[in-house]
Coordinates of C-alpha atoms in Angstrom, one line a residue:
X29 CA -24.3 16.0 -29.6
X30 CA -24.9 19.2 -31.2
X31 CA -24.7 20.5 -34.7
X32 CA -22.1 23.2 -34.8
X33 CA -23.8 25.2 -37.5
X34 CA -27.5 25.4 -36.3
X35 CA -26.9 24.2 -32.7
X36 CA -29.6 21.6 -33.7
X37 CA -29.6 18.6 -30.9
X38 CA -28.6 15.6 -33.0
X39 CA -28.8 12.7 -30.8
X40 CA -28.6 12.6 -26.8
X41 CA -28.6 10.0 -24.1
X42 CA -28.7 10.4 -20.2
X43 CA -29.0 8.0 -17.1
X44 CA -30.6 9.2 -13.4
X45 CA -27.4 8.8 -10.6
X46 CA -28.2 7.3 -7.5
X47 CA -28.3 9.9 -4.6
X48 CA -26.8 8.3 -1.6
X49 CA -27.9 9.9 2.0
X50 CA -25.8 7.5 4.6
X51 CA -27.3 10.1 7.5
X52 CA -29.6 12.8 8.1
X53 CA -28.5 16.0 5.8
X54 CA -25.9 14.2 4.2
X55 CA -26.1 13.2 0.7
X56 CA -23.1 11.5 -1.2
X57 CA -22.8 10.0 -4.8
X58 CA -19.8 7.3 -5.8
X59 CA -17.7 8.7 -8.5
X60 CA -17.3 6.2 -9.9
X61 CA -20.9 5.4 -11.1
X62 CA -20.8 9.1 -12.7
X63 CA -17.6 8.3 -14.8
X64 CA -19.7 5.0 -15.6
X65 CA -22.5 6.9 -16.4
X66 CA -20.4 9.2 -18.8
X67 CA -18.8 6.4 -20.4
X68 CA -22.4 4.7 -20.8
X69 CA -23.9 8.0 -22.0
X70 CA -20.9 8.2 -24.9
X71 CA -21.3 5.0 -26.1
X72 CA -25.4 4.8 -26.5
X73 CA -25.3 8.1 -28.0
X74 CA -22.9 7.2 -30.7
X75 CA -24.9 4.1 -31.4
X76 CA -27.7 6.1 -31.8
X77 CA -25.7 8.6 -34.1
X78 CA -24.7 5.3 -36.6
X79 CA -28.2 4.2 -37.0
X80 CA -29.4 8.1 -38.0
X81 CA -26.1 7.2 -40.3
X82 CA -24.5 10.3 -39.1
X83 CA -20.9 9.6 -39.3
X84 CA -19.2 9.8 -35.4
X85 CA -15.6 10.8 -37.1
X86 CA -17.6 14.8 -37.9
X87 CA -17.2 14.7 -33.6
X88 CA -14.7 17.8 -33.2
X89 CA -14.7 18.4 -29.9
X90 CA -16.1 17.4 -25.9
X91 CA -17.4 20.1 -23.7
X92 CA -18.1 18.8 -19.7
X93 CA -20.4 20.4 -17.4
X94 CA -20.7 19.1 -14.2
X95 CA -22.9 20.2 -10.7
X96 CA -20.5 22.6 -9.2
X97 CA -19.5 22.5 -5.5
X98 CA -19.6 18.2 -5.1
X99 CA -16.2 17.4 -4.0
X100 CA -14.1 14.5 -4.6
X101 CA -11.0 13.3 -3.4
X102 CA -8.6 10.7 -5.2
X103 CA -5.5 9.0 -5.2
X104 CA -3.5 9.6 -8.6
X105 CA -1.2 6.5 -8.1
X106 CA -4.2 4.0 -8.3
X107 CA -7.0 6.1 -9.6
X108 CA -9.4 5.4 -7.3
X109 CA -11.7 7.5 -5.1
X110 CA -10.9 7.7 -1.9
X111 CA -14.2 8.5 -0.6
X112 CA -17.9 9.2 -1.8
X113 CA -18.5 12.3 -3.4
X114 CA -19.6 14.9 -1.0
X115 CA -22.5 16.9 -3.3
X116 CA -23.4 20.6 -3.1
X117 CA -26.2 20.4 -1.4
X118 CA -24.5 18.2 1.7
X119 CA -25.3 19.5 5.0
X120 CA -22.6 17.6 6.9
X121 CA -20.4 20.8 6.8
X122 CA -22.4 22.7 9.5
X123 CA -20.4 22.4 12.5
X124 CA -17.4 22.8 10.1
X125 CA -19.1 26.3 9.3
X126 CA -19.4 27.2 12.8
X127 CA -16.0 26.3 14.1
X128 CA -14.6 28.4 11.3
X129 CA -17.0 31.6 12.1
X130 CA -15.7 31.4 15.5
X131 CA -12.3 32.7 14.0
X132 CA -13.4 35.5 12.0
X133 CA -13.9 38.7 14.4
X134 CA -17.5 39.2 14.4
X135 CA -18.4 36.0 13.2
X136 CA -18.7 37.7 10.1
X137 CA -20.1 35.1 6.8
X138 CA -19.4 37.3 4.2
X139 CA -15.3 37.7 5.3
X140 CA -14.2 36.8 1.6
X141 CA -17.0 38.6 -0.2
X142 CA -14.7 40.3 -2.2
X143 CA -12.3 37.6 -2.9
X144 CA -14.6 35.0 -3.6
X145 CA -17.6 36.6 -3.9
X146 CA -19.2 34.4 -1.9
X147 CA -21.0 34.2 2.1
X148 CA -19.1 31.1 4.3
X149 CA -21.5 28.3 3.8
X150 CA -21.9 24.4 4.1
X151 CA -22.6 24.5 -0.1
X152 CA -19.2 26.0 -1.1
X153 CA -16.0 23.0 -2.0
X154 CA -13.8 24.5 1.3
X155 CA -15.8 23.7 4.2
X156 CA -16.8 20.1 2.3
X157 CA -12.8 19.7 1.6
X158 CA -12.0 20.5 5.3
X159 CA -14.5 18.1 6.3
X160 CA -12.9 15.3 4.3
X161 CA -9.3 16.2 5.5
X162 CA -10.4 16.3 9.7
X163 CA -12.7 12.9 9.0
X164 CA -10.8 10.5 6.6
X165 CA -7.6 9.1 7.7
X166 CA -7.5 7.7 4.3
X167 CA -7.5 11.0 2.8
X168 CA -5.1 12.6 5.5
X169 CA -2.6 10.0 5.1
X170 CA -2.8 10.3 1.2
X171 CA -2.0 14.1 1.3
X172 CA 0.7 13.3 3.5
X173 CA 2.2 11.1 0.9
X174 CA 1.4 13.1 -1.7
X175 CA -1.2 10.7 -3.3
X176 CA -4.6 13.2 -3.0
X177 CA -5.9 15.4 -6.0
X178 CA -8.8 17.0 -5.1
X179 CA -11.4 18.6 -7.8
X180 CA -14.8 19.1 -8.6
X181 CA -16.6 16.6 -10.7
X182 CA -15.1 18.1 -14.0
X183 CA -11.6 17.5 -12.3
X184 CA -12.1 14.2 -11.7
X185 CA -13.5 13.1 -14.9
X186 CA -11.2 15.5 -17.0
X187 CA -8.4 13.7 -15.2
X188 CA -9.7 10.5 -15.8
X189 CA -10.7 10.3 -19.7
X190 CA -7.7 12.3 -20.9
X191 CA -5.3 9.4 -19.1
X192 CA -5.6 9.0 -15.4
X193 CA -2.8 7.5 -13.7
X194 CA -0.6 8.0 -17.0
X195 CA -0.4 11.3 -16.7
X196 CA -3.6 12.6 -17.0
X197 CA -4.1 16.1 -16.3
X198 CA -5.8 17.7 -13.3
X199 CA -7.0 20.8 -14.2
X200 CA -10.6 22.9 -13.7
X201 CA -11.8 25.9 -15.6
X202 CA -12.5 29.2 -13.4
X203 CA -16.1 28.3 -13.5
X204 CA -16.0 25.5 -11.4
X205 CA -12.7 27.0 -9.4
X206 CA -15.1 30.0 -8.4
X207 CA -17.3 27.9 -6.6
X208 CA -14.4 26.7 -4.0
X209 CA -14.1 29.6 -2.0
X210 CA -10.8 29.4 -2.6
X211 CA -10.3 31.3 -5.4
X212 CA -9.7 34.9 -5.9
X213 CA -11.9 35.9 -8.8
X214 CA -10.0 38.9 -9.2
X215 CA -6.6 37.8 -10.1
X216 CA -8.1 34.5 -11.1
X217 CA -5.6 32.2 -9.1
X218 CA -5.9 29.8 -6.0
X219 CA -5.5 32.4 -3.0
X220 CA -2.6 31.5 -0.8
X221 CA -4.7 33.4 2.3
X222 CA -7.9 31.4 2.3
X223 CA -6.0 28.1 1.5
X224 CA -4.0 28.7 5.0
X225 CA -7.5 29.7 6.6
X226 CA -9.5 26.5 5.9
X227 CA -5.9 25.0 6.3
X228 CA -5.8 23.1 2.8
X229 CA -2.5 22.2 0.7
X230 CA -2.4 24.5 -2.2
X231 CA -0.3 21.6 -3.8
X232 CA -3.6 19.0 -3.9
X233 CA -5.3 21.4 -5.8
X234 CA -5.9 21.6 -9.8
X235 CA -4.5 24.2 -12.6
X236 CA -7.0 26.6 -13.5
X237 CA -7.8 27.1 -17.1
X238 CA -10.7 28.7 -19.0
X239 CA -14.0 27.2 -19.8
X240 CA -12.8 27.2 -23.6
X241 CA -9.3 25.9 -24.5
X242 CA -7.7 22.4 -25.6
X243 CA -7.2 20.3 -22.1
X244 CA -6.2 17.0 -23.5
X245 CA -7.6 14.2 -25.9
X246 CA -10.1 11.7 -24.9
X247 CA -7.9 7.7 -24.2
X248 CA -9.6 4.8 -24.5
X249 CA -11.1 3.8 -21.2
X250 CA -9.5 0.7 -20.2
X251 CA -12.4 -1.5 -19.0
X252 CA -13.7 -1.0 -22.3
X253 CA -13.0 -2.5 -25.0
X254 CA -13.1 0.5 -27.4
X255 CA -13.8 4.5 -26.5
X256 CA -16.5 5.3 -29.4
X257 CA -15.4 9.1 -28.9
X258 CA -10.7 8.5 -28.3
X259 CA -8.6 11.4 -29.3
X260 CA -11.4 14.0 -29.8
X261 CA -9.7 16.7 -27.9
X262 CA -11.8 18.2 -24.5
X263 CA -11.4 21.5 -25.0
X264 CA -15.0 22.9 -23.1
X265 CA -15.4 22.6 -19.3
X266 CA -17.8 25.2 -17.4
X267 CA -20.0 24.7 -13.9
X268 CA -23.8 23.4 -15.3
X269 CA -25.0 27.0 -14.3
X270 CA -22.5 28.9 -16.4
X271 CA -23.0 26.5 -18.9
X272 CA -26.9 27.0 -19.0
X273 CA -25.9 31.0 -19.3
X274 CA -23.5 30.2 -22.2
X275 CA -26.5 28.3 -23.9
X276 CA -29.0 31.0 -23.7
X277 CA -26.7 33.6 -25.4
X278 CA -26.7 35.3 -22.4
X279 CA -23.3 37.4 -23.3
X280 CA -24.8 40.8 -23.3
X281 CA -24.9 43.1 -19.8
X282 CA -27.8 42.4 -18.0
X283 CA -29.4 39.1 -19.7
X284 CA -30.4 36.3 -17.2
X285 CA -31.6 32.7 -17.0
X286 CA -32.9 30.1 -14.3
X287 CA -32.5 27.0 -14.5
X288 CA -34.9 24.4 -12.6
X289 CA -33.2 21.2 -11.8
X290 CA -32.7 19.8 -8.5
X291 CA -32.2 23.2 -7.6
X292 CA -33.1 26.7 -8.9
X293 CA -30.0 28.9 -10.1
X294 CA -30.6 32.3 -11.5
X295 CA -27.7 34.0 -13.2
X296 CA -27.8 37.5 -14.5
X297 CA -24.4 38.4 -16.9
X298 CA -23.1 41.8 -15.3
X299 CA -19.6 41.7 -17.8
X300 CA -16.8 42.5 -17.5
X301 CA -17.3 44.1 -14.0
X302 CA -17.6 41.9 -10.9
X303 CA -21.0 43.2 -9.1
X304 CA -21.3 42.5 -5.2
X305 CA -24.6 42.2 -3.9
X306 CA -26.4 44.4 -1.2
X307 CA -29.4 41.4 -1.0
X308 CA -28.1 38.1 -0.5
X309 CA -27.1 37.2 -3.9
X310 CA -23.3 35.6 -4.9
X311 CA -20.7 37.0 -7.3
X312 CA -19.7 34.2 -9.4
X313 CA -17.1 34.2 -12.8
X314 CA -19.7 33.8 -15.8
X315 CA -17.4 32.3 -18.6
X316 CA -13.8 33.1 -19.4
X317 CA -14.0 32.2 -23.4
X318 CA -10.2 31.3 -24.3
X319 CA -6.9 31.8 -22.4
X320 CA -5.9 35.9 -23.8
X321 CA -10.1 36.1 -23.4
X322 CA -11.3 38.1 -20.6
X323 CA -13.2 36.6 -17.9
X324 CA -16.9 37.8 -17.8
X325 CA -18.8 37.7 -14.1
X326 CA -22.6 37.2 -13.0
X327 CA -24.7 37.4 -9.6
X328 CA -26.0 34.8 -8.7
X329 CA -29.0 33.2 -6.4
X330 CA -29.2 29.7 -5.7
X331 CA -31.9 27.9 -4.3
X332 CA -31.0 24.3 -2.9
X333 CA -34.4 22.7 -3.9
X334 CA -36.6 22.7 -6.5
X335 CA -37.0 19.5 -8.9
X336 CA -35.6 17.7 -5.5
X337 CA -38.8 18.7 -4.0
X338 CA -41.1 17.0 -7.0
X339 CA -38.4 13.8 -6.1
X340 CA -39.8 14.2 -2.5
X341 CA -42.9 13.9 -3.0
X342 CA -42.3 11.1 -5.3
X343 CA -39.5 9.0 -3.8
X344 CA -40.5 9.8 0.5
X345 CA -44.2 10.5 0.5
X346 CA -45.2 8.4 -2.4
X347 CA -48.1 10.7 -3.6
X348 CA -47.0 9.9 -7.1
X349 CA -45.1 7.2 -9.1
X350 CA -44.0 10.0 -11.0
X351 CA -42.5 13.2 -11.6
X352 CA -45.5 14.0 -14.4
X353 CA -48.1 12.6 -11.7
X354 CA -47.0 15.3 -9.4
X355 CA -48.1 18.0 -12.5
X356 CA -51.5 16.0 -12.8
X357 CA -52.2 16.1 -8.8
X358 CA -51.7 20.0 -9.6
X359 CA -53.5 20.4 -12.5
X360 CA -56.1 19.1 -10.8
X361 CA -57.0 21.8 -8.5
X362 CA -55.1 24.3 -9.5
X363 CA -55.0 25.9 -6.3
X364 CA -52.7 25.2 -3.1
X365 CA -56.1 26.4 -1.1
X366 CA -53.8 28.3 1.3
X367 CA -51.3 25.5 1.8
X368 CA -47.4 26.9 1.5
X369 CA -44.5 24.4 1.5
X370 CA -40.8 25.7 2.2
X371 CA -38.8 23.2 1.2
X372 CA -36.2 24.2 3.4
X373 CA -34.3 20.6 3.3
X374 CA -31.1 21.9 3.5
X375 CA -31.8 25.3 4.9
X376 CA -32.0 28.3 2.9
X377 CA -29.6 29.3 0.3
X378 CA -30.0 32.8 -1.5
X379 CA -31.2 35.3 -0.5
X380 CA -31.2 34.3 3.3
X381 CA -28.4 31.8 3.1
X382 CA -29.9 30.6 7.0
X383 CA -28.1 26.9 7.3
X384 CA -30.9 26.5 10.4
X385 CA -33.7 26.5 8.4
X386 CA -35.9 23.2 7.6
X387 CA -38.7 22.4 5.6
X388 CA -42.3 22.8 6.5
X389 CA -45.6 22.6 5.1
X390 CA -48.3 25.4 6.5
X391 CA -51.7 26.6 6.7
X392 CA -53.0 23.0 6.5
X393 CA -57.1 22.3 7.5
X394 CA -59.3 19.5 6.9
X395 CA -59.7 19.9 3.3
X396 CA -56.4 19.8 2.6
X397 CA -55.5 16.8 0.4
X398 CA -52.6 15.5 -1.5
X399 CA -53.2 17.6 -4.8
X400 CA -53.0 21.0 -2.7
X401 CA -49.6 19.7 -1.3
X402 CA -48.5 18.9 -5.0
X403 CA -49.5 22.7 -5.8
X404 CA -47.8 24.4 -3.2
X405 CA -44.4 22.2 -3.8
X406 CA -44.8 23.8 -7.5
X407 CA -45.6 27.2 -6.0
X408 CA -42.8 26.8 -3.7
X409 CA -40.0 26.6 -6.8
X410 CA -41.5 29.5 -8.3
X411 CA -41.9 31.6 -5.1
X412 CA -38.4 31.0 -3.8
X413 CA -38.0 32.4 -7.7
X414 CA -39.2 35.7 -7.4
X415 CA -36.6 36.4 -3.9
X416 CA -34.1 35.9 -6.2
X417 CA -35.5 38.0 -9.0
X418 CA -36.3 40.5 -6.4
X419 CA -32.8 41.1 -5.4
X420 CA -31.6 41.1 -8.2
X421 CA -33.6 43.7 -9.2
X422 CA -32.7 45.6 -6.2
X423 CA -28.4 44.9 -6.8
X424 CA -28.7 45.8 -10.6
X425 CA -31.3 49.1 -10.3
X426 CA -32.7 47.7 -13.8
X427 CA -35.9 45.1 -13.4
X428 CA -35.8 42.4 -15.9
X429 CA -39.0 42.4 -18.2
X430 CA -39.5 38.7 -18.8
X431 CA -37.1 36.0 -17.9
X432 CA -35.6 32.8 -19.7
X433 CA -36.2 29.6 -18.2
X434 CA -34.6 26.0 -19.3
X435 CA -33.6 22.7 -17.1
X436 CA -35.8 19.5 -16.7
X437 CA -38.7 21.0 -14.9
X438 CA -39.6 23.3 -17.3
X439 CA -41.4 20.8 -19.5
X440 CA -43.7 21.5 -16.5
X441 CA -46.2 23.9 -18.6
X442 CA -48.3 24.4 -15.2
X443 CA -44.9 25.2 -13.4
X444 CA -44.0 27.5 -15.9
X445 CA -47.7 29.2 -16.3
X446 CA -47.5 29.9 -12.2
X447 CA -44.1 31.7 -12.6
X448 CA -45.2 34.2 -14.8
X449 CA -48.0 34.3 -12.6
X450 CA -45.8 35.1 -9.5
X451 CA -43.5 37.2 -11.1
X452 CA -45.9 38.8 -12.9
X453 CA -43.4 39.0 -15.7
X454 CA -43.4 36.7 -19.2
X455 CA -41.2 33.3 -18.7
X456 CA -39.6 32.7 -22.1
X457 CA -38.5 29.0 -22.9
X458 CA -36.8 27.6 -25.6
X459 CA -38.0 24.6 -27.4
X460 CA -34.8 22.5 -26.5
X461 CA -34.4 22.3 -22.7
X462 CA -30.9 21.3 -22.9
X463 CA -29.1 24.6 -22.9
X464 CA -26.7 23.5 -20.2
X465 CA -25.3 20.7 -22.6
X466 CA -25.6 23.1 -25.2
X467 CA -23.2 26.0 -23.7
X468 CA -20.7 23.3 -23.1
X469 CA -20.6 22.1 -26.6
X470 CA -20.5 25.7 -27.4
X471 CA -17.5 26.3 -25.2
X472 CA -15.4 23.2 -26.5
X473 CA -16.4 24.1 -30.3
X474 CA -15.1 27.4 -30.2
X475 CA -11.6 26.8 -28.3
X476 CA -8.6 27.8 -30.5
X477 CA -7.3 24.6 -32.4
X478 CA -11.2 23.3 -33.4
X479 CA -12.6 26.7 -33.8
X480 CA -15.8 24.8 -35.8
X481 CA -18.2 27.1 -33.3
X482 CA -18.7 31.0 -33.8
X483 CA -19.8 32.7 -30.5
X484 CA -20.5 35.8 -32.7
X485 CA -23.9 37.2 -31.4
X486 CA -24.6 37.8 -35.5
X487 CA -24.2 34.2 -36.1
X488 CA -26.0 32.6 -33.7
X489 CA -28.9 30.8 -34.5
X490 CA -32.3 32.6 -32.7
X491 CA -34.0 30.0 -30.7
X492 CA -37.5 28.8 -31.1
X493 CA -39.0 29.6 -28.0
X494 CA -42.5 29.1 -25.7
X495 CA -43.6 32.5 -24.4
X496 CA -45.7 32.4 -20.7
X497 CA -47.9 35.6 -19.8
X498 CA -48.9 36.8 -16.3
X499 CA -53.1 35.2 -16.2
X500 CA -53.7 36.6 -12.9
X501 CA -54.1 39.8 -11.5
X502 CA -50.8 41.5 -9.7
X503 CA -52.8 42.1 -6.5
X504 CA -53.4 38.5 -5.8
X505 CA -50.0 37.4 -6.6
X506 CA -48.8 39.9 -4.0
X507 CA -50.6 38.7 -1.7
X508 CA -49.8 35.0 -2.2
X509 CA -46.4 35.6 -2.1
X510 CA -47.2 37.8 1.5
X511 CA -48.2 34.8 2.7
X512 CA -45.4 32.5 1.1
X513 CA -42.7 35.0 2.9
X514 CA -44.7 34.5 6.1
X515 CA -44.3 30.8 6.0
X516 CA -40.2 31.5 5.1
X517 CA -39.8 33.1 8.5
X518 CA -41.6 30.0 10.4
X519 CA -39.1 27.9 9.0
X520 CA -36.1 29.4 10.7
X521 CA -34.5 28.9 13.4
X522 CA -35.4 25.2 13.5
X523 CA -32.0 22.8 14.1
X524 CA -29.2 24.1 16.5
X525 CA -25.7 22.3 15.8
X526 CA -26.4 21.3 19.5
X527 CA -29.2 19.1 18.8
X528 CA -28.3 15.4 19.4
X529 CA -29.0 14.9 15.4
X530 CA -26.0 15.8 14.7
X531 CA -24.0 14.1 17.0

């Protein structure tokens, strides 16, 4: 909860989801844990609003933001899912891929470029939607009866906590719409063409609104016995990403921000003018502010893991009990002493978007130990960085001079200290990491009919923020990332579809 004068974080709570990862590559979460989680996350932080005696009635309005790309599929005569949540960085969608390049002349990835502005990938909502409709017969038979509504997660809980199977309305914001490769992010509407390709129902599909308008009022969840937070209108609703660009005041030409959570996403705003990319980067909508508002587009590079590989290390190798142990380990040497780690779990995304691609760990000897490992996993977020950086650079001819950071990971000062390093750039971070819940409390306070937010660059408040210089010379930080893109290229080519792994 956010104050919608100074953007001051009043009060916050948040709960870790279970990952669920049923086979090799595929990972899954239940949807209904995260509308638990949302419901829990309500309620605790309006408790905690009532005992700093700040009156929960002054609550205006509800802005989602949800991981873009996870798919769900339910039924809207019971409510229920109809199957785990396939998440973005699922790799269960391979095979899909291939069968579908095998229709495009030339097997050409990049066919709907300029439609959706993105490369045919396992990541993108399609291919996982396709999956679900050739491997469910409960899903198959309920679009045959007309039962399925498919969304993103901010479908699904939109849906849900406005009034679910009593009309509840299934809508997504062009954000999260973008993200589907069905979408044309010209016209801004489903696109009849690529719903016949991937051979999806248009009529499962949800409206498409902006990221900034009155979708509903919140009901009182039935399994409870009150909603702290029932008929405060949700009127915000953009992708986490877009959100995080929203809550950096990124709205000029040219401003950019990563984000570091389980993956890296680096967007740079290019306005009103859709930019495609020459270097392996995705043209994505930014924010559409209000239904007569025009929609504003970025580039984008995504990198499928970063804070997931600090969860590695923790959760599969048990080096630490902890994500702050995994710092320590690094702080310890401060050196990777020639170790690199691609941690190419689910292939690469941007710029090399190479779905063959696993991880590996490199230029091990005898003196390696497991702080040099916890070094170059750190290393590895920031390297895989500076490829994005570097083609953006190239797509938008102007270099950025110092780049703002915010997500979980960068409470990591040794983290941030090595990407200035790297990108021998500053790395500017403000003193409140959560931007991404910021933009969408932005978004839903300045929708017509609560208007209690201004989006006026004049009136918003400047952030306090950490500044990280470059400490180490430019030549050594070329030739560490030398190396680093050395190690890249001795990841690839690792799993064939053919492989009995994926049988």
């Amino acid at each position: 909860v956010f104050n919608a004068e100074t953007a001051e974080l009043l009060s916050h709570h948040q709960v870790e989801i279970k990952q669920e990862f049923p086979r090799e590559g595929w990972v899954e979460q239940d949807p209904k844990e995260i509308l638990n989680s949302v419901y829990e996350c309500v309620e605790r932080t309006c408790e905690k609003m009532n005992e700093l005696n700040i009156d929960i009635a002054n609550i205006r309005a509800i802005g989602v933001t949800n991981q873009r790309e996870t798919t769900v599929v339910w039924d809207k005569t019971t409510g229920e899912p109809l199957y785990n949540a396939i998440v973005w960085l699922d790799l269960r969608t391979q095979s899909t891929v291939e069968r579908l390049l095998k229709r495009i002349p030339g097997k050409n990835k990049t066919f709907s470029k300029f439609k959706t502005g993105l490369p045919l990938s396992t990541y993108f909502s399609a291919v996982k939607l396709r999956w679900l409709l050739d491997n469910v017969e409960e899903i198959r038979k309920a679009v045959e009866d007309g039962r399925a509504m498919f969304g993103t997660i901010d479908s699904w809980l939109i849906w849900v906590c406005i009034c679910g199977t009593n009309g509840g309305v299934h809508c997504t914001d062009v954000t999260n719409a973008s993200r589907t490769m069905l979408f044309n992010i010209h016209s801004l509407e489903w696109d009849p063409e690529l719903c016949k390709f991937f051979d999806i129902p248009m009529e499962i599909l949800p409206s498409v609104r902006s990221s900034s308008e009155i979708y509903g009022v919140m009901k009182i969840c039935p399994s409870r016995e009150s909603g702290a937070l029932t008929g405060v209108p949700i009127s915000g609703c953009l992708g986490d990403q877009h959100a995080a660009l929203v809550g950096q005041m990124c709205f000029q030409d040219g401003q950019a921000k990563n984000t570091y959570g389980t993956g890296c996403f680096l967007l740079c705003n290019t306005g009103q003018k859709s930019v495609f990319s020459e270097h392996g980067l995705i043209t994505t909508i930014a924010y559409k502010m209000g239904k007569d508002k025009p929609a504003f587009y970025a580039l984008e590079g995504s990198v499928a893991i970063a804070g997931a590989v600090v969860r590695w290390l923790r959760d599969n190798l048990g080096i630490a009990k902890t994500s702050a142990e995994v710092e320590k380990l690094a702080a310890e040497v401060g050196t990777s002493y020639g170790c690199y780690f691609v941690p190419a779990f689910s292939g690469l995304y941007a710029p090399y978007w190479e779905p063959s691609a696993r991880g590996i760990i490199c230029g091990l000897t005898q003196f390696t130990n497991k702080n040099h490992i916890a070094f170059a996993a750190l290393e590895a977020v920031c390297f895989q960085t500076r490829e994005i950086l570097d083609a953006m650079n190239k797509d938008c001819g102007i270099p950025l001079n110092q780049l703002q950071v915010d997500g979980g990971m960068t409470n990591n000062k040794i983290l941030m200290q090595l990407q200035s390093d790297i990108l021998c750039i500053p790395v500017v971070k403000p003193s409140m990491p959560e931007t991404t819940a910021l933009g969408a409390a932005m978004a839903a306070g300045a929708a017509e009919g609560v208007e209690v937010w201004s989006l006026n660059p004049g009136d918003l408040t400047a952030v306090t923020c950490e500044r990280f210089e470059p400490q180490i010379n430019p030549e050594e930080s070329e030739y560490r990332y030398a190396r680093w893109k050395k190690a890249v290229m001795k990841s690839m080519g690792w799993e064939s579809s053919e492989g009995p792994s994926n049988g």
